[in-house]
Amino acid sequence: MAYLLIFVTLLHLITLAILFIATMEKSWWVWDGMEISDLWHNCRLDNDTASWLCATSKETDWLQSVQVLMVLSVVFSSVSFLVFLGQLFTLSKGGLFYFTGLCQVFAGLTAFAAALIYTLHNNEILQDSKDLTKGHFGYCFILAWVCVPLLLISGFMYIHLRKKE
């Protein structure tokens, strides 16, 4: 049982870190390695200074919904972890981690909705950017999709996890 508890805790921390990286990093859409776009900025590599020049992304309704859902996902997962730590010390023997599991499942569902919206509406989100046929999804977009099953699995594991003493 101790191994399951350690596994679930490590899985939660890993998914939380991946989710935070997917939300904050600058690679949701990539063109030729010289231009990238994320949820917050459009960036271009300046060859003279070898630094990224970034401008705020044009706010569209679809982009704002993806931003909100990804931030909500990070919040739900963070709250879930804090509640889990609290329940470890206050939950009675044999108690289930329902609230922790539900928060984690909600985090997975909000990350799923955000990634799905970005997948289906990237033309509208990146409407003023370069030709989208010359670009591809970046690693942060892939990390967001990787987080979805991990968050859902850990959420269901929390729901079935019982506290033993």
Coordinates of N, CA and C in Angstrom, one line a residue:
M1 N 0.8 -1.2 0.0 CA 0.0 0.0 0.0 C 0.9 1.3 0.0
A2 N 2.0 1.2 0.7 CA 2.9 2.4 0.7 C 3.4 2.7 -0.7
Y3 N 3.7 1.6 -1.4 CA 4.2 1.8 -2.8 C 3.1 2.5 -3.7
L4 N 1.9 2.1 -3.5 CA 0.8 2.8 -4.2 C 0.7 4.2 -3.9
L5 N 0.8 4.5 -2.6 CA 0.7 5.9 -2.1 C 1.9 6.7 -2.7
I6 N 3.1 6.2 -2.7 CA 4.3 6.9 -3.3 C 4.1 7.0 -4.8
F7 N 3.6 6.0 -5.5 CA 3.4 6.1 -6.9 C 2.3 7.1 -7.3
V8 N 1.2 7.2 -6.5 CA 0.2 8.2 -6.8 C 0.7 9.6 -6.6
T9 N 1.5 9.8 -5.5 CA 2.0 11.1 -5.2 C 3.0 11.5 -6.3
L10 N 3.9 10.6 -6.7 CA 4.8 11.0 -7.7 C 4.1 11.3 -9.1
L11 N 3.1 10.5 -9.4 CA 2.4 10.7 -10.6 C 1.7 12.1 -10.6
H12 N 1.2 12.4 -9.4 CA 0.5 13.7 -9.3 C 1.5 14.9 -9.5
L13 N 2.7 14.7 -8.8 CA 3.7 15.8 -8.9 C 4.2 15.9 -10.4
I14 N 4.4 14.8 -11.0 CA 4.9 14.8 -12.4 C 3.8 15.4 -13.3
T15 N 2.6 15.0 -13.2 CA 1.6 15.6 -14.1 C 1.4 17.1 -13.8
L16 N 1.5 17.5 -12.5 CA 1.4 18.9 -12.2 C 2.5 19.7 -12.8
A17 N 3.7 19.2 -12.8 CA 4.9 19.8 -13.4 C 4.7 19.9 -15.0
I18 N 4.3 18.8 -15.6 CA 4.0 18.8 -17.0 C 2.9 19.8 -17.4
L19 N 1.9 19.8 -16.6 CA 0.8 20.7 -16.9 C 1.2 22.2 -16.8
F20 N 2.0 22.5 -15.8 CA 2.5 23.8 -15.6 C 3.4 24.2 -16.8
I21 N 4.3 23.3 -17.2 CA 5.1 23.6 -18.4 C 4.3 23.8 -19.6
A22 N 3.3 22.9 -19.8 CA 2.4 23.1 -21.0 C 1.7 24.4 -21.0
T23 N 1.3 24.9 -19.9 CA 0.6 26.1 -19.8 C 1.5 27.4 -20.0
M24 N 2.7 27.3 -19.5 CA 3.5 28.5 -19.4 C 4.6 28.6 -20.5
E25 N 5.0 27.5 -21.1 CA 6.1 27.6 -22.1 C 5.6 28.1 -23.4
K26 N 6.6 28.3 -24.3 CA 6.3 29.1 -25.6 C 6.3 28.2 -26.8
S27 N 5.6 27.1 -26.8 CA 5.7 26.2 -28.0 C 4.4 25.4 -28.3
W28 N 3.3 26.1 -28.5 CA 2.1 25.4 -28.8 C 2.0 25.3 -30.3
W29 N 2.5 26.2 -31.1 CA 2.6 26.2 -32.6 C 3.9 26.6 -33.0
V30 N 4.6 25.9 -33.9 CA 5.9 26.2 -34.4 C 6.0 26.3 -35.9
W31 N 6.7 27.4 -36.4 CA 7.0 27.5 -37.8 C 8.5 27.4 -37.9
D32 N 9.0 26.7 -38.8 CA 10.4 26.6 -39.2 C 11.5 26.8 -38.1
G33 N 11.1 26.7 -36.8 CA 12.1 26.9 -35.8 C 12.4 28.3 -35.5
M34 N 12.0 29.3 -36.3 CA 12.3 30.7 -36.1 C 11.2 31.5 -35.5
E35 N 10.0 30.9 -35.6 CA 8.8 31.6 -35.0 C 8.0 30.5 -34.2
I36 N 7.5 30.9 -33.1 CA 6.7 30.1 -32.2 C 5.5 30.9 -31.7
S37 N 4.5 30.2 -31.3 CA 3.3 30.8 -30.7 C 2.9 29.9 -29.5
D38 N 2.5 30.6 -28.5 CA 1.9 29.9 -27.3 C 0.6 30.5 -26.9
L39 N 0.2 30.2 -25.7 CA -1.1 30.7 -25.3 C -1.0 32.2 -24.9
W40 N 0.1 32.8 -24.8 CA 0.3 34.2 -24.3 C 1.0 35.1 -25.3
H41 N 1.9 34.5 -26.1 CA 2.8 35.3 -26.9 C 3.0 34.7 -28.3
N42 N 3.4 35.5 -29.3 CA 3.9 35.1 -30.6 C 5.4 35.6 -30.6
C43 N 6.3 34.7 -30.8 CA 7.7 35.0 -30.7 C 8.4 34.7 -32.0
R44 N 9.5 35.5 -32.3 CA 10.3 35.4 -33.4 C 11.8 35.5 -33.0
L45 N 12.6 34.6 -33.5 CA 14.0 34.6 -33.2 C 14.7 35.6 -34.0
D46 N 15.4 36.5 -33.3 CA 16.2 37.5 -33.9 C 17.6 37.0 -34.1
N47 N 18.0 36.8 -35.4 CA 19.3 36.3 -35.7 C 20.5 37.1 -35.2
D48 N 20.3 38.4 -35.2 CA 21.4 39.3 -34.8 C 21.8 39.1 -33.3
T49 N 20.8 39.1 -32.5 CA 21.0 39.0 -31.0 C 20.8 37.6 -30.5
A50 N 20.4 36.7 -31.3 CA 20.1 35.3 -30.9 C 19.1 35.3 -29.7
S51 N 18.2 36.2 -29.7 CA 17.2 36.2 -28.6 C 15.8 36.2 -29.2
W52 N 14.8 35.8 -28.4 CA 13.4 35.8 -28.9 C 12.8 37.2 -28.7
L53 N 12.1 37.6 -29.7 CA 11.3 38.9 -29.7 C 9.9 38.5 -29.6
C54 N 9.2 38.8 -28.5 CA 7.8 38.3 -28.3 C 6.9 39.5 -28.3
A55 N 5.7 39.2 -28.8 CA 4.6 40.2 -28.7 C 3.4 39.4 -28.2
T56 N 2.5 40.1 -27.5 CA 1.3 39.5 -27.0 C 0.4 39.0 -28.1
S57 N -0.1 37.8 -27.9 CA -1.0 37.2 -28.9 C -2.3 38.0 -29.0
K58 N -2.9 38.0 -30.2 CA -4.1 38.7 -30.4 C -5.2 37.9 -29.6
E59 N -5.9 38.6 -28.8 CA -6.9 37.9 -27.9 C -8.2 37.6 -28.8
T60 N -8.4 36.3 -28.9 CA -9.7 35.9 -29.6 C -10.4 35.1 -28.5
D61 N -11.7 34.9 -28.8 CA -12.5 34.2 -27.8 C -12.0 32.7 -27.6
W62 N -11.6 32.1 -28.7 CA -11.1 30.7 -28.6 C -9.8 30.7 -27.8
L63 N -8.9 31.6 -28.0 CA -7.6 31.7 -27.3 C -7.9 31.9 -25.8
Q64 N -8.8 32.8 -25.5 CA -9.1 33.1 -24.1 C -9.7 31.9 -23.4
S65 N -10.5 31.1 -24.1 CA -11.1 29.9 -23.5 C -10.0 28.9 -23.2
V66 N -9.0 28.7 -24.1 CA -7.9 27.8 -23.9 C -7.1 28.3 -22.7
Q67 N -6.8 29.6 -22.7 CA -6.0 30.1 -21.6 C -6.7 29.8 -20.2
V68 N -8.0 30.1 -20.1 CA -8.7 29.9 -18.9 C -8.8 28.5 -18.5
L69 N -9.0 27.6 -19.5 CA -9.1 26.2 -19.1 C -7.8 25.6 -18.7
M70 N -6.7 26.0 -19.3 CA -5.4 25.5 -18.9 C -5.0 26.0 -17.5
V71 N -5.3 27.3 -17.2 CA -5.0 27.8 -15.9 C -5.9 27.1 -14.8
L72 N -7.2 26.9 -15.2 CA -8.1 26.1 -14.3 C -7.6 24.7 -14.0
S73 N -7.0 24.1 -15.0 CA -6.5 22.8 -14.9 C -5.3 22.8 -13.9
V74 N -4.4 23.7 -14.0 CA -3.3 23.9 -13.0 C -3.9 24.1 -11.6
V75 N -4.9 25.0 -11.5 CA -5.4 25.3 -10.2 C -6.1 24.0 -9.6
F76 N -6.9 23.3 -10.4 CA -7.6 22.1 -9.9 C -6.5 21.1 -9.4
S77 N -5.5 20.9 -10.2 CA -4.5 19.9 -9.8 C -3.7 20.3 -8.6
S78 N -3.4 21.6 -8.5 CA -2.7 22.1 -7.3 C -3.6 22.0 -6.0
V79 N -4.8 22.4 -6.1 CA -5.8 22.2 -5.0 C -5.9 20.7 -4.6
S80 N -6.0 19.9 -5.6 CA -6.1 18.5 -5.4 C -4.9 18.0 -4.6
F81 N -3.7 18.4 -4.9 CA -2.5 18.0 -4.2 C -2.5 18.5 -2.8
L82 N -2.9 19.7 -2.6 CA -2.9 20.3 -1.2 C -3.9 19.6 -0.4
V83 N -5.1 19.3 -1.0 CA -6.1 18.6 -0.2 C -5.7 17.2 0.1
F84 N -5.0 16.6 -0.8 CA -4.5 15.2 -0.6 C -3.5 15.2 0.6
L85 N -2.6 16.2 0.7 CA -1.7 16.3 1.8 C -2.5 16.5 3.1
G86 N -3.5 17.3 3.1 CA -4.3 17.5 4.3 C -5.0 16.3 4.7
Q87 N -5.6 15.6 3.7 CA -6.4 14.4 4.0 C -5.5 13.3 4.5
L88 N -4.2 13.3 4.2 CA -3.3 12.2 4.7 C -3.2 12.3 6.2
F89 N -3.3 13.5 6.8 CA -3.2 13.7 8.2 C -4.5 13.8 8.9
T90 N -5.6 14.1 8.3 CA -6.9 14.3 9.0 C -7.9 13.2 8.6
L91 N -7.8 12.5 7.6 CA -8.8 11.5 7.2 C -8.7 10.3 8.1
S92 N -9.9 9.8 8.5 CA -9.9 8.6 9.4 C -9.5 7.4 8.6
K93 N -9.2 6.3 9.4 CA -8.7 5.1 8.8 C -9.9 4.5 7.9
G94 N -9.5 4.1 6.7 CA -10.5 3.5 5.8 C -11.2 4.5 4.9
G95 N -10.9 5.8 5.1 CA -11.5 6.9 4.4 C -11.0 6.9 2.9
L96 N -11.8 7.4 2.1 CA -11.5 7.5 0.7 C -11.2 9.0 0.3
F97 N -10.3 9.1 -0.7 CA -9.9 10.5 -1.1 C -10.8 11.0 -2.3
Y98 N -12.1 11.1 -2.0 CA -13.0 11.5 -3.0 C -12.8 12.9 -3.5
F99 N -12.6 13.9 -2.7 CA -12.5 15.3 -3.1 C -11.2 15.4 -3.9
T100 N -10.1 14.8 -3.4 CA -8.9 14.9 -4.2 C -9.0 14.3 -5.6
G101 N -9.6 13.1 -5.6 CA -9.9 12.5 -6.9 C -10.7 13.3 -7.9
L102 N -11.8 13.9 -7.3 CA -12.7 14.7 -8.2 C -12.0 15.9 -8.7
C103 N -11.2 16.6 -7.9 CA -10.4 17.8 -8.3 C -9.4 17.3 -9.4
Q104 N -8.8 16.2 -9.3 CA -7.9 15.7 -10.3 C -8.6 15.4 -11.6
V105 N -9.8 14.8 -11.5 CA -10.5 14.5 -12.7 C -11.0 15.7 -13.4
F106 N -11.4 16.7 -12.6 CA -11.8 18.0 -13.2 C -10.6 18.7 -13.9
A107 N -9.4 18.5 -13.3 CA -8.2 19.1 -14.0 C -8.0 18.4 -15.3
G108 N -8.2 17.1 -15.3 CA -8.0 16.3 -16.6 C -9.1 16.7 -17.6
L109 N -10.3 17.0 -17.2 CA -11.3 17.4 -18.1 C -11.1 18.8 -18.7
T110 N -10.6 19.7 -17.8 CA -10.4 21.0 -18.3 C -9.2 21.1 -19.3
A111 N -8.2 20.3 -19.0 CA -7.0 20.2 -19.9 C -7.5 19.6 -21.2
F112 N -8.3 18.6 -21.1 CA -8.9 17.9 -22.4 C -9.6 19.0 -23.2
A113 N -10.5 19.7 -22.5 CA -11.3 20.8 -23.3 C -10.4 21.8 -23.9
A114 N -9.3 22.2 -23.2 CA -8.4 23.2 -23.7 C -7.7 22.7 -24.9
A115 N -7.1 21.5 -24.8 CA -6.4 20.9 -25.9 C -7.3 20.6 -27.1
L116 N -8.5 20.2 -26.9 CA -9.4 20.0 -28.0 C -9.8 21.3 -28.7
I117 N -10.1 22.3 -27.9 CA -10.4 23.6 -28.5 C -9.3 24.1 -29.4
Y118 N -8.0 24.0 -28.9 CA -6.9 24.4 -29.6 C -6.7 23.6 -30.9
T119 N -7.0 22.3 -30.8 CA -6.9 21.4 -32.0 C -7.9 21.8 -33.0
L120 N -9.1 22.0 -32.6 CA -10.2 22.3 -33.6 C -10.2 23.7 -34.1
H121 N -9.7 24.7 -33.3 CA -9.8 26.1 -33.7 C -8.5 26.8 -33.8
N122 N -7.4 26.1 -34.1 CA -6.1 26.8 -34.2 C -6.1 27.8 -35.4
N123 N -6.9 27.6 -36.4 CA -7.0 28.5 -37.5 C -7.5 29.9 -37.0
E124 N -8.5 29.9 -36.1 CA -9.1 31.1 -35.6 C -8.1 31.7 -34.5
I125 N -7.5 30.9 -33.8 CA -6.6 31.3 -32.7 C -5.4 32.0 -33.3
L126 N -4.9 31.5 -34.4 CA -3.6 32.0 -35.0 C -3.9 32.7 -36.3
Q127 N -5.1 33.4 -36.4 CA -5.6 33.9 -37.6 C -4.6 35.0 -38.2
D128 N -3.9 35.8 -37.4 CA -3.1 36.8 -38.0 C -1.6 36.4 -38.1
S129 N -1.4 35.1 -37.9 CA 0.0 34.6 -37.9 C 0.4 34.2 -39.4
K130 N 1.5 33.7 -39.5 CA 2.0 33.2 -40.8 C 1.1 32.0 -41.3
D131 N 1.4 31.6 -42.5 CA 0.7 30.5 -43.1 C 0.8 29.2 -42.2
L132 N -0.4 28.7 -41.8 CA -0.4 27.6 -40.8 C 0.0 26.3 -41.5
T133 N 0.0 26.2 -42.8 CA 0.4 24.9 -43.4 C 1.9 24.7 -43.3
K134 N 2.6 25.8 -43.0 CA 4.1 25.7 -42.9 C 4.5 25.4 -41.4
G135 N 3.5 25.3 -40.6 CA 3.8 25.1 -39.2 C 3.3 23.8 -38.7
H136 N 3.5 23.5 -37.4 CA 3.0 22.3 -36.8 C 2.9 22.5 -35.3
F137 N 2.1 21.6 -34.6 CA 1.9 21.7 -33.2 C 3.3 21.5 -32.5
G138 N 3.5 22.3 -31.4 CA 4.7 22.3 -30.6 C 4.6 21.3 -29.5
Y139 N 5.7 21.2 -28.7 CA 5.8 20.2 -27.7 C 4.9 20.5 -26.5
C140 N 4.6 21.8 -26.3 CA 3.6 22.1 -25.2 C 2.2 21.6 -25.4
F141 N 1.8 21.7 -26.7 CA 0.5 21.2 -27.1 C 0.5 19.7 -26.9
I142 N 1.6 19.0 -27.2 CA 1.7 17.6 -27.0 C 1.7 17.2 -25.5
L143 N 2.4 18.0 -24.7 CA 2.4 17.8 -23.3 C 1.0 18.0 -22.7
A144 N 0.2 18.9 -23.2 CA -1.2 19.1 -22.7 C -2.0 17.9 -23.0
W145 N -1.8 17.3 -24.2 CA -2.5 16.0 -24.5 C -2.0 14.9 -23.6
V146 N -0.7 14.8 -23.3 CA -0.2 13.7 -22.5 C -0.8 13.8 -21.1
C147 N -1.0 15.1 -20.6 CA -1.5 15.3 -19.2 C -2.9 14.8 -19.1
V148 N -3.7 14.8 -20.1 CA -5.1 14.4 -20.0 C -5.3 13.0 -19.4
P149 N -4.7 12.0 -20.1 CA -4.9 10.6 -19.5 C -4.2 10.5 -18.1
L150 N -3.1 11.1 -18.0 CA -2.4 11.0 -16.7 C -3.2 11.6 -15.5
L151 N -3.8 12.7 -15.8 CA -4.7 13.4 -14.8 C -5.9 12.5 -14.5
L152 N -6.5 12.0 -15.5 CA -7.7 11.2 -15.3 C -7.4 9.9 -14.6
I153 N -6.3 9.2 -14.9 CA -5.9 8.0 -14.3 C -5.6 8.3 -12.8
S154 N -4.8 9.3 -12.5 CA -4.5 9.6 -11.1 C -5.7 10.0 -10.4
G155 N -6.7 10.7 -11.0 CA -7.9 11.0 -10.3 C -8.7 9.8 -9.9
F156 N -8.8 8.8 -10.8 CA -9.6 7.6 -10.5 C -8.8 6.8 -9.5
M157 N -7.5 6.8 -9.5 CA -6.7 6.1 -8.5 C -7.0 6.7 -7.1
Y158 N -7.0 8.1 -7.0 CA -7.3 8.7 -5.7 C -8.7 8.3 -5.2
I159 N -9.7 8.2 -6.1 CA -11.0 7.9 -5.7 C -11.1 6.5 -5.1
H160 N -10.3 5.6 -5.6 CA -10.3 4.2 -5.1 C -9.3 4.0 -4.0
L161 N -8.4 4.9 -3.7 CA -7.4 4.8 -2.7 C -8.0 5.0 -1.3
R162 N -7.7 4.0 -0.4 CA -8.2 4.1 0.9 C -7.0 4.4 1.9
K163 N -7.3 5.2 2.9 CA -6.3 5.5 3.9 C -6.1 4.3 4.9
K164 N -4.9 3.8 5.0 CA -4.6 2.7 5.9 C -3.7 3.2 7.0
E165 N -3.7 2.6 8.1 CA -2.8 3.0 9.2 C -1.9 1.9 9.6

